[in-house]
Coordinates of C-alpha atoms in Angstrom, one line a residue:
M1 CA -239.2 5.1 13.4
P2 CA -240.4 3.1 16.3
W3 CA -238.1 0.4 17.7
S4 CA -240.5 -2.3 16.4
A5 CA -239.6 -1.1 12.8
V6 CA -235.9 -1.5 13.3
D7 CA -235.4 -4.2 15.9
P8 CA -233.1 -6.8 14.2
D9 CA -234.4 -9.5 16.4
L10 CA -237.8 -9.1 14.7
I11 CA -236.6 -8.4 11.2
A12 CA -234.4 -10.9 9.4
F13 CA -231.6 -9.6 7.1
D14 CA -230.3 -12.2 4.7
W15 CA -227.0 -11.1 3.2
D16 CA -224.3 -12.7 1.2
D17 CA -221.9 -11.9 -1.7
E18 CA -224.5 -12.5 -4.3
E19 CA -227.0 -10.3 -2.6
G20 CA -224.4 -7.6 -2.2
S21 CA -223.5 -7.7 -5.9
Q22 CA -227.1 -7.5 -7.0
V23 CA -227.8 -4.5 -4.8
A24 CA -224.6 -2.7 -5.7
T25 CA -225.4 -3.2 -9.4
A26 CA -228.9 -1.8 -9.0
I27 CA -227.6 1.2 -7.1
A28 CA -224.8 1.9 -9.5
S29 CA -227.3 2.2 -12.3
M30 CA -229.2 4.9 -10.4
V31 CA -226.2 7.2 -9.8
P32 CA -226.6 10.6 -11.5
P33 CA -224.0 11.6 -14.1
A34 CA -220.9 13.6 -13.3
G35 CA -221.7 17.2 -12.8
A36 CA -225.3 16.6 -11.7
G37 CA -226.7 19.3 -9.5
W38 CA -227.9 19.0 -5.8
D39 CA -231.4 18.2 -6.8
E40 CA -230.4 15.1 -8.8
R41 CA -228.0 13.9 -6.1
H42 CA -230.7 14.4 -3.4
R43 CA -233.2 12.5 -5.6
F44 CA -230.7 9.7 -5.9
T45 CA -230.4 9.4 -2.1
T46 CA -234.2 9.3 -1.8
E47 CA -234.6 6.7 -4.5
V48 CA -231.9 4.5 -2.9
T49 CA -233.6 4.8 0.4
A50 CA -236.9 3.7 -1.2
L51 CA -235.2 0.7 -2.9
L52 CA -233.5 -0.5 0.3
A53 CA -236.6 -0.1 2.4
A54 CA -238.7 -2.0 -0.1
R55 CA -236.1 -4.8 -0.2
Y56 CA -235.2 -5.1 3.5
G57 CA -237.7 -3.1 5.6
R58 CA -238.1 0.3 7.1
W59 CA -235.0 -0.1 9.2
A60 CA -232.9 0.4 6.1
C61 CA -234.0 4.0 5.9
G62 CA -231.2 4.9 8.4
W63 CA -228.4 3.8 6.0
H64 CA -227.3 7.4 5.4
W65 CA -227.8 8.8 8.9
A66 CA -224.1 9.8 9.0
V67 CA -221.9 11.5 11.6
G68 CA -221.8 15.3 11.6
E69 CA -223.7 18.1 10.1
G70 CA -223.8 16.6 6.6
G71 CA -225.4 13.4 7.8
G72 CA -227.7 14.8 10.4
G73 CA -225.8 13.8 13.5
G74 CA -226.0 10.0 13.0
V75 CA -223.6 7.1 13.5
V76 CA -222.8 6.0 9.9
T77 CA -219.2 6.7 8.8
N78 CA -219.1 5.2 5.3
W79 CA -221.4 8.0 4.0
C80 CA -221.1 11.7 4.4
C81 CA -223.6 13.6 2.3
T82 CA -224.8 13.9 -1.3
S83 CA -222.2 16.5 -2.1
H84 CA -219.2 14.4 -1.0
S85 CA -220.4 10.8 -1.3
V86 CA -222.1 10.7 -4.7
G87 CA -219.6 10.3 -7.5
E88 CA -218.5 7.5 -9.8
P89 CA -221.2 4.8 -9.9
T90 CA -219.3 1.8 -8.7
A91 CA -217.6 3.7 -5.9
T92 CA -220.9 5.3 -4.8
A93 CA -222.7 2.0 -4.8
A94 CA -220.0 0.5 -2.6
K95 CA -220.4 3.4 -0.1
V96 CA -224.1 2.8 0.0
V97 CA -223.7 -0.9 0.6
A98 CA -221.0 -0.3 3.3
S99 CA -223.3 2.2 5.0
L100 CA -226.2 -0.1 5.0
L101 CA -224.2 -2.9 6.6
E102 CA -222.7 -0.4 9.1
W103 CA -226.2 0.8 10.1
R104 CA -227.4 -2.8 10.5
D105 CA -224.4 -3.6 12.7
W106 CA -225.3 -0.6 14.8
L107 CA -228.9 -1.8 15.3
E108 CA -227.7 -5.3 16.2
E109 CA -225.3 -3.8 18.7
L110 CA -228.1 -1.7 20.2
A111 CA -230.4 -4.8 20.5
E112 CA -227.7 -6.6 22.3
R113 CA -227.1 -3.7 24.7
F114 CA -230.8 -3.3 25.3
G115 CA -231.2 -6.9 26.3
Q116 CA -228.3 -6.6 28.7
M117 CA -229.5 -3.4 30.3
A118 CA -233.3 -3.9 30.6
P119 CA -234.7 -4.1 34.1
P120 CA -235.4 -7.7 35.0
A121 CA -239.0 -8.9 35.0
G122 CA -240.6 -8.4 38.4
A123 CA -238.2 -5.7 39.5
D124 CA -239.6 -3.3 42.1
A125 CA -239.5 0.4 41.5
E126 CA -236.1 1.0 43.3
E127 CA -234.4 -1.8 41.3
R128 CA -236.0 -0.7 38.1
S129 CA -234.8 2.9 38.7
W130 CA -231.2 1.7 39.2
H131 CA -231.3 -0.3 35.9
L132 CA -232.8 2.6 34.0
E133 CA -230.3 5.1 35.3
R134 CA -227.4 2.8 34.5
A135 CA -228.8 2.1 31.0
V136 CA -229.2 5.8 30.2
T137 CA -225.7 6.8 31.3
R138 CA -224.1 3.9 29.3
L139 CA -226.1 4.5 26.2
V140 CA -225.4 8.3 26.2
T141 CA -221.7 7.5 26.5
V142 CA -221.9 5.1 23.6
V143 CA -223.6 7.6 21.4
V144 CA -221.1 10.3 22.3
D145 CA -218.2 8.0 21.5
R146 CA -219.6 6.9 18.1
T147 CA -220.7 10.4 17.0
G148 CA -217.8 12.4 18.5
A149 CA -220.6 14.7 19.9
E150 CA -220.6 16.5 16.5
C151 CA -223.4 18.5 15.1
G152 CA -226.9 17.1 15.9
W153 CA -225.6 14.1 17.9
Y154 CA -228.3 14.6 20.5
G155 CA -230.9 13.6 18.0
L156 CA -229.5 10.1 17.7
C157 CA -229.1 10.1 21.5
G158 CA -232.8 10.8 22.0
T159 CA -233.8 8.2 19.5
V160 CA -231.6 5.5 21.1
L161 CA -232.9 6.2 24.5
T162 CA -236.5 6.2 23.2
W163 CA -235.8 2.9 21.5
F164 CA -234.4 1.4 24.7
L165 CA -237.5 2.3 26.7
S166 CA -239.7 1.0 23.9
S167 CA -237.7 -2.3 23.9
T168 CA -238.8 -2.8 27.5
G169 CA -242.4 -2.6 26.5
M170 CA -243.1 1.1 27.1
G171 CA -245.3 2.9 24.6
L172 CA -243.6 5.1 22.0
E173 CA -245.1 8.4 23.0
T174 CA -244.6 7.7 26.7
A175 CA -240.9 6.8 26.1
K176 CA -240.3 9.8 23.9
Q177 CA -241.9 12.2 26.4
A178 CA -239.8 10.7 29.2
V179 CA -236.6 11.1 27.2
D180 CA -237.4 14.7 26.1
T181 CA -238.2 15.7 29.7
A182 CA -235.0 14.1 31.1
I183 CA -232.7 15.7 28.5
G184 CA -234.5 19.0 28.7
G185 CA -232.4 20.6 25.9
R186 CA -229.2 20.2 27.9
F187 CA -227.3 18.3 25.2
K188 CA -225.7 20.6 22.6
S189 CA -224.0 20.2 19.2
W190 CA -220.2 20.1 19.3
T191 CA -220.2 19.7 23.0
E192 CA -219.4 16.5 24.9
P193 CA -221.6 16.4 28.0
S194 CA -219.9 16.2 31.3
R195 CA -220.1 13.0 33.4
T196 CA -222.1 15.0 35.9
L197 CA -224.6 16.0 33.2
V198 CA -225.0 12.5 31.9
D199 CA -225.5 11.2 35.4
S200 CA -228.1 13.9 36.0
V201 CA -230.0 13.0 32.8
G202 CA -230.0 9.3 33.8
E203 CA -231.2 10.0 37.3
D204 CA -233.9 12.4 36.1
L205 CA -235.3 9.8 33.6
A206 CA -235.2 7.0 36.2
V207 CA -236.9 9.0 38.9
G208 CA -239.4 10.4 36.4
L209 CA -240.5 6.9 35.4
T210 CA -240.4 5.1 38.8
G211 CA -240.6 7.8 41.4
E212 CA -237.6 6.3 43.1
Q213 CA -234.0 7.3 43.4
P214 CA -231.5 5.0 41.6
Y215 CA -229.3 3.9 44.4
R216 CA -225.7 3.6 43.2
D217 CA -224.4 1.0 45.8
R218 CA -225.8 -2.0 44.0

């Protein structure tokens, strides 16, 4: 999804106890019976995603992007996978709601960070390079901390960096290509990147986009 589809500053999210109760009740009614097979559990997740996206917008599709192999290397901790998270209806619905709110909190955190890290308007190439390098190193560190660098964490990392560049006005494809080139397959599952590697990725991205070295003495 592009940043424009998930940016909380563009997409309102009205939530209160009544809304939470209504959504939880609807989700509980969709939970497959005990002993249901993988297909039914997977269909439940798909149907819940469709429900949430229709109600709140595409950003809600990330509600089950959970930490680790079962969740695809995301950031959500209240959900694991269909095998472990789908069970008794009320409890399952509560997990979905908690995961949705956790995902929204993550997007709001990112939006705040992006605003703080964006190069200022009118910055020259050298200054822009410094801001980009600094943003990349900090965002990679945040993702590693939140995911524990477990299986597939680099997928979320690439998405976050692409979203950051997009939030500065860069086109999606240009941003994605810049991130892919800078990372270059150097991030691995179950491996926390060294500070040297993170700095290198940040510098490579900054130089690739500006043609200038990010001076560190600012």
